[in-house]
PDB file of C-alpha atoms in Angstrom:
ATOM      1  CA  MET A  20     -85.404  88.274 -86.416  1.00 85.00           C
ATOM      2  CA  GLU A  21     -85.493  86.155 -83.312  1.00 91.00           C
ATOM      3  CA  LEU A  22     -88.807  84.402 -82.768  1.00 93.00           C
ATOM      4  CA  ILE A  23     -89.945  82.835 -79.566  1.00 94.00           C
ATOM      5  CA  LEU A  24     -92.913  80.654 -80.546  1.00 96.00           C
ATOM      6  CA  GLU A  25     -94.672  78.778 -77.816  1.00 96.00           C
ATOM      7  CA  MET A  26     -96.771  75.993 -79.369  1.00 96.00           C
ATOM      8  CA  SER A  27     -99.316  73.711 -77.733  1.00 95.00           C
ATOM      9  CA  LEU A  28    -101.175  70.854 -79.372  1.00 95.00           C
ATOM     10  CA  GLU A  29    -104.230  70.131 -77.210  1.00 94.00           C
ATOM     11  CA  ILE A  30    -106.048  67.704 -79.470  1.00 94.00           C
ATOM     12  CA  GLU A  31    -105.149  64.153 -80.417  1.00 92.00           C
ATOM     13  CA  GLY A  32    -104.998  62.697 -83.868  1.00 93.00           C
ATOM     14  CA  PHE A  33    -103.452  65.651 -85.723  1.00 93.00           C
ATOM     15  CA  ASP A  34     -99.740  64.889 -85.276  1.00 88.00           C
ATOM     16  CA  ASN A  35     -99.464  64.300 -89.030  1.00 90.00           C
ATOM     17  CA  LEU A  36    -100.720  67.819 -89.764  1.00 94.00           C
ATOM     18  CA  VAL A  37     -98.813  69.818 -87.162  1.00 95.00           C
ATOM     19  CA  ASN A  38     -95.035  69.801 -87.758  1.00 94.00           C
ATOM     20  CA  GLU A  39     -93.678  72.155 -85.087  1.00 94.00           C
ATOM     21  CA  ASP A  40     -90.321  72.735 -86.880  1.00 95.00           C
ATOM     22  CA  GLU A  41     -92.032  73.589 -90.189  1.00 95.00           C
ATOM     23  CA  ILE A  42     -94.547  75.868 -88.490  1.00 97.00           C
ATOM     24  CA  LYS A  43     -91.875  77.722 -86.546  1.00 96.00           C
ATOM     25  CA  GLU A  44     -89.782  78.180 -89.674  1.00 95.00           C
ATOM     26  CA  TYR A  45     -92.847  79.449 -91.585  1.00 97.00           C
ATOM     27  CA  VAL A  46     -93.866  81.954 -88.870  1.00 97.00           C
ATOM     28  CA  GLU A  47     -90.267  83.161 -88.610  1.00 96.00           C
ATOM     29  CA  LYS A  48     -89.998  83.733 -92.376  1.00 95.00           C
ATOM     30  CA  VAL A  49     -93.385  85.510 -92.564  1.00 96.00           C
ATOM     31  CA  LEU A  50     -92.466  87.816 -89.694  1.00 96.00           C
ATOM     32  CA  THR A  51     -89.021  88.520 -91.143  1.00 94.00           C
ATOM     33  CA  LYS A  52     -90.732  89.604 -94.362  1.00 93.00           C
ATOM     34  CA  GLU A  53     -93.665  91.482 -92.825  1.00 95.00           C
ATOM     35  CA  TYR A  54     -92.493  92.848 -89.459  1.00 95.00           C
ATOM     36  CA  GLU A  55     -89.511  94.601 -87.925  1.00 93.00           C
ATOM     37  CA  SER A  56     -88.504  94.318 -84.308  1.00 90.00           C
ATOM     38  CA  GLU A  57     -85.246  95.037 -82.560  1.00 88.00           C
ATOM     39  CA  VAL A  58     -86.025  92.629 -79.703  1.00 89.00           C
ATOM     40  CA  PRO A  59     -87.150  88.986 -79.829  1.00 92.00           C
ATOM     41  CA  VAL A  60     -90.757  88.526 -80.963  1.00 93.00           C
ATOM     42  CA  TYR A  61     -93.056  86.322 -78.892  1.00 93.00           C
ATOM     43  CA  ILE A  62     -96.170  84.529 -80.147  1.00 96.00           C
ATOM     44  CA  SER A  63     -98.138  81.737 -78.544  1.00 97.00           C
ATOM     45  CA  LEU A  64     -99.919  79.256 -80.799  1.00 98.00           C
ATOM     46  CA  LEU A  65    -102.554  76.842 -79.555  1.00 98.00           C
ATOM     47  CA  PHE A  66    -103.902  74.009 -81.694  1.00 98.00           C
ATOM     48  CA  THR A  67    -107.191  72.727 -80.397  1.00 98.00           C
ATOM     49  CA  GLY A  68    -110.600  71.425 -81.484  1.00 97.00           C
ATOM     50  CA  ASN A  69    -114.034  72.802 -82.345  1.00 98.00           C
ATOM     51  CA  ASN A  70    -115.465  72.496 -78.830  1.00 97.00           C
ATOM     52  CA  GLU A  71    -112.577  74.353 -77.221  1.00 97.00           C
ATOM     53  CA  ILE A  72    -112.430  77.146 -79.804  1.00 98.00           C
ATOM     54  CA  GLN A  73    -116.213  77.561 -79.557  1.00 97.00           C
ATOM     55  CA  VAL A  74    -115.837  78.293 -75.821  1.00 97.00           C
ATOM     56  CA  ILE A  75    -113.184  80.918 -76.607  1.00 97.00           C
ATOM     57  CA  ASN A  76    -115.241  82.374 -79.426  1.00 96.00           C
ATOM     58  CA  ARG A  77    -118.300  82.617 -77.167  1.00 97.00           C
ATOM     59  CA  GLU A  78    -116.367  84.127 -74.244  1.00 97.00           C
ATOM     60  CA  TYR A  79    -114.339  86.692 -76.152  1.00 94.00           C
ATOM     61  CA  ARG A  80    -116.365  87.414 -79.289  1.00 95.00           C
ATOM     62  CA  ASP A  81    -119.959  86.602 -78.224  1.00 96.00           C
ATOM     63  CA  LYS A  82    -120.242  84.122 -81.085  1.00 96.00           C
ATOM     64  CA  ASP A  83    -121.431  80.719 -79.882  1.00 97.00           C
ATOM     65  CA  GLN A  84    -119.983  78.633 -82.694  1.00 96.00           C
ATOM     66  CA  PRO A  85    -116.671  77.052 -83.605  1.00 96.00           C
ATOM     67  CA  THR A  86    -114.381  78.994 -85.929  1.00 97.00           C
ATOM     68  CA  ASP A  87    -111.059  78.217 -87.624  1.00 97.00           C
ATOM     69  CA  VAL A  88    -108.758  80.775 -86.007  1.00 98.00           C
ATOM     70  CA  ILE A  89    -108.900  83.444 -83.317  1.00 97.00           C
ATOM     71  CA  SER A  90    -106.105  85.942 -82.732  1.00 96.00           C
ATOM     72  CA  PHE A  91    -105.472  88.071 -79.674  1.00 94.00           C
ATOM     73  CA  ALA A  92    -103.308  90.967 -80.859  1.00 92.00           C
ATOM     74  CA  TYR A  93    -101.442  92.391 -77.905  1.00 88.00           C
ATOM     75  CA  HIS A  94    -100.389  95.539 -79.783  1.00 82.00           C
ATOM     76  CA  GLU A  95    -104.026  96.534 -79.648  1.00 76.00           C
ATOM     77  CA  THR A  96    -103.744  96.800 -75.860  1.00 70.00           C
ATOM     78  CA  GLU A  97    -101.680  99.139 -73.743  1.00 65.00           C
ATOM     79  CA  ASP A  98     -99.663  96.503 -71.935  1.00 62.00           C
ATOM     80  CA  PHE A  99     -97.948  94.600 -74.700  1.00 61.00           C
ATOM     81  CA  GLU A 100     -94.484  95.777 -73.727  1.00 65.00           C
ATOM     82  CA  ILE A 101     -93.975  93.309 -70.931  1.00 66.00           C
ATOM     83  CA  GLY A 102     -90.585  91.837 -70.419  1.00 72.00           C
ATOM     84  CA  PRO A 103     -87.712  91.667 -72.899  1.00 82.00           C
ATOM     85  CA  TYR A 104     -89.912  90.653 -75.857  1.00 86.00           C
ATOM     86  CA  ASP A 105     -92.101  92.210 -78.492  1.00 89.00           C
ATOM     87  CA  THR A 106     -95.203  90.250 -77.555  1.00 89.00           C
ATOM     88  CA  LEU A 107     -97.359  90.133 -80.663  1.00 93.00           C
ATOM     89  CA  GLY A 108    -100.075  87.915 -79.196  1.00 93.00           C
ATOM     90  CA  ASP A 109    -101.853  84.573 -79.204  1.00 96.00           C
ATOM     91  CA  ILE A 110    -103.268  82.527 -82.062  1.00 98.00           C
ATOM     92  CA  VAL A 111    -105.779  79.714 -81.472  1.00 98.00           C
ATOM     93  CA  VAL A 112    -106.478  77.291 -84.319  1.00 98.00           C
ATOM     94  CA  SER A 113    -109.170  74.594 -84.487  1.00 98.00           C
ATOM     95  CA  LEU A 114    -107.584  71.702 -86.349  1.00 98.00           C
ATOM     96  CA  GLU A 115    -111.001  70.065 -86.688  1.00 98.00           C
ATOM     97  CA  ARG A 116    -112.227  73.173 -88.500  1.00 98.00           C
ATOM     98  CA  VAL A 117    -109.099  73.208 -90.674  1.00 97.00           C
ATOM     99  CA  VAL A 118    -109.879  69.670 -91.849  1.00 97.00           C
ATOM    100  CA  GLU A 119    -113.537  70.534 -92.459  1.00 97.00           C
ATOM    101  CA  GLN A 120    -112.651  73.639 -94.489  1.00 96.00           C
ATOM    102  CA  ALA A 121    -110.020  71.813 -96.524  1.00 95.00           C
ATOM    103  CA  LYS A 122    -112.745  69.423 -97.699  1.00 95.00           C
ATOM    104  CA  GLU A 123    -115.215  72.265 -98.190  1.00 95.00           C
ATOM    105  CA  TYR A 124    -112.764  74.302-100.353  1.00 92.00           C
ATOM    106  CA  ASN A 125    -111.290  71.207-102.027  1.00 92.00           C
ATOM    107  CA  HIS A 126    -107.634  71.737-101.183  1.00 89.00           C
ATOM    108  CA  SER A 127    -105.158  70.107 -98.871  1.00 93.00           C
ATOM    109  CA  GLU A 128    -105.348  70.165 -95.106  1.00 95.00           C
ATOM    110  CA  LYS A 129    -101.821  71.531 -95.049  1.00 95.00           C
ATOM    111  CA  ARG A 130    -102.754  74.470 -97.334  1.00 95.00           C
ATOM    112  CA  GLU A 131    -105.750  75.241 -95.120  1.00 96.00           C
ATOM    113  CA  LEU A 132    -103.620  75.031 -91.949  1.00 97.00           C
ATOM    114  CA  TYR A 133    -101.143  77.513 -93.376  1.00 97.00           C
ATOM    115  CA  TYR A 134    -103.967  79.753 -94.609  1.00 97.00           C
ATOM    116  CA  VAL A 135    -105.544  80.057 -91.156  1.00 97.00           C
ATOM    117  CA  LEU A 136    -102.124  80.435 -89.554  1.00 98.00           C
ATOM    118  CA  THR A 137    -101.284  83.261 -91.996  1.00 98.00           C
ATOM    119  CA  HIS A 138    -104.671  84.857 -91.327  1.00 97.00           C
ATOM    120  CA  GLY A 139    -103.944  84.736 -87.590  1.00 97.00           C
ATOM    121  CA  ILE A 140    -100.474  86.233 -87.997  1.00 98.00           C
ATOM    122  CA  LEU A 141    -101.822  89.106 -90.120  1.00 97.00           C
ATOM    123  CA  HIS A 142    -104.375  89.914 -87.404  1.00 96.00           C
ATOM    124  CA  LEU A 143    -101.480  90.111 -84.917  1.00 95.00           C
ATOM    125  CA  LEU A 144     -99.789  92.559 -87.321  1.00 95.00           C
ATOM    126  CA  GLY A 145    -102.824  94.827 -87.397  1.00 93.00           C
ATOM    127  CA  TYR A 146    -104.720  93.638 -90.488  1.00 94.00           C
ATOM    128  CA  ASP A 147    -108.485  93.158 -90.285  1.00 92.00           C
ATOM    129  CA  HIS A 148    -111.383  92.452 -92.619  1.00 90.00           C
ATOM    130  CA  ILE A 149    -114.248  94.467 -91.159  1.00 87.00           C
ATOM    131  CA  GLU A 150    -114.377  97.046 -93.964  1.00 91.00           C
ATOM    132  CA  GLU A 151    -114.474  95.768 -97.550  1.00 92.00           C
ATOM    133  CA  GLU A 152    -111.298  97.571 -98.626  1.00 94.00           C
ATOM    134  CA  ASP A 153    -109.439  96.162 -95.587  1.00 90.00           C
ATOM    135  CA  LYS A 154    -110.745  92.694 -96.431  1.00 92.00           C
ATOM    136  CA  ILE A 155    -109.454  92.992-100.005  1.00 93.00           C
ATOM    137  CA  GLU A 156    -106.035  94.138 -98.739  1.00 95.00           C
ATOM    138  CA  MET A 157    -105.850  91.343 -96.169  1.00 95.00           C
ATOM    139  CA  ARG A 158    -106.856  88.639 -98.660  1.00 94.00           C
ATOM    140  CA  ALA A 159    -104.310  89.877-101.191  1.00 94.00           C
ATOM    141  CA  LYS A 160    -101.587  89.782 -98.489  1.00 95.00           C
ATOM    142  CA  GLU A 161    -102.637  86.276 -97.440  1.00 95.00           C
ATOM    143  CA  GLU A 162    -102.434  84.992-101.003  1.00 93.00           C
ATOM    144  CA  GLU A 163     -99.125  86.770-101.583  1.00 95.00           C
ATOM    145  CA  ILE A 164     -97.550  85.146 -98.509  1.00 96.00           C
ATOM    146  CA  LEU A 165     -99.026  81.703 -99.148  1.00 95.00           C
ATOM    147  CA  GLY A 166     -97.913  81.848-102.807  1.00 93.00           C
ATOM    148  CA  THR A 167     -94.365  82.715-101.750  1.00 93.00           C
ATOM    149  CA  PHE A 168     -94.238  79.442 -99.809  1.00 92.00           C
ATOM    150  CA  GLY A 169     -96.069  77.378-102.450  1.00 91.00           C
ATOM    151  CA  TYR A 170     -99.299  76.986-100.502  1.00 88.00           C
ATOM    152  CA  THR A 171    -101.604  77.628-103.443  1.00 80.00           C
ATOM    153  CA  ARG A 172    -105.313  76.886-103.677  1.00 74.00           C
ATOM    154  CA  GLU A 173    -104.540  73.925-105.908  1.00 66.00           C
ATOM    155  CA  MET A 174    -102.598  72.180-103.143  1.00 52.00           C
TER     156      MET A 174
END
């Protein structure tokens, strides 16, 4: 699968956490395992902070608080077939929230980063956690994917 991943890091001080090559390789492997496309797949990924993601969360979800990850799944709209790509969507991650949650859950920042990234990818692929049975399915898929790559809760 060919992946076109546009990444932006719009917050300083997190260069040690965001390794673009590793992230691209991870996203590519997850999509190869979980998604089929005959044309190149496009995803944009924005790494930002709590203030910036709070604005997005307020504007698009009517929730005036920071969150860890927000996904905009283009396949849920009618105009995702634009250009020569399979445009899956956009993922926005608050690196500040990732660090906070890693401390809260007592595991590594890297594990938390890959958890929220996986969560965002699964939303782009149509998973959600509104209904309890969907939540159980999505959580199981997250843990399966993370375990495959060694990103366990103990990390």
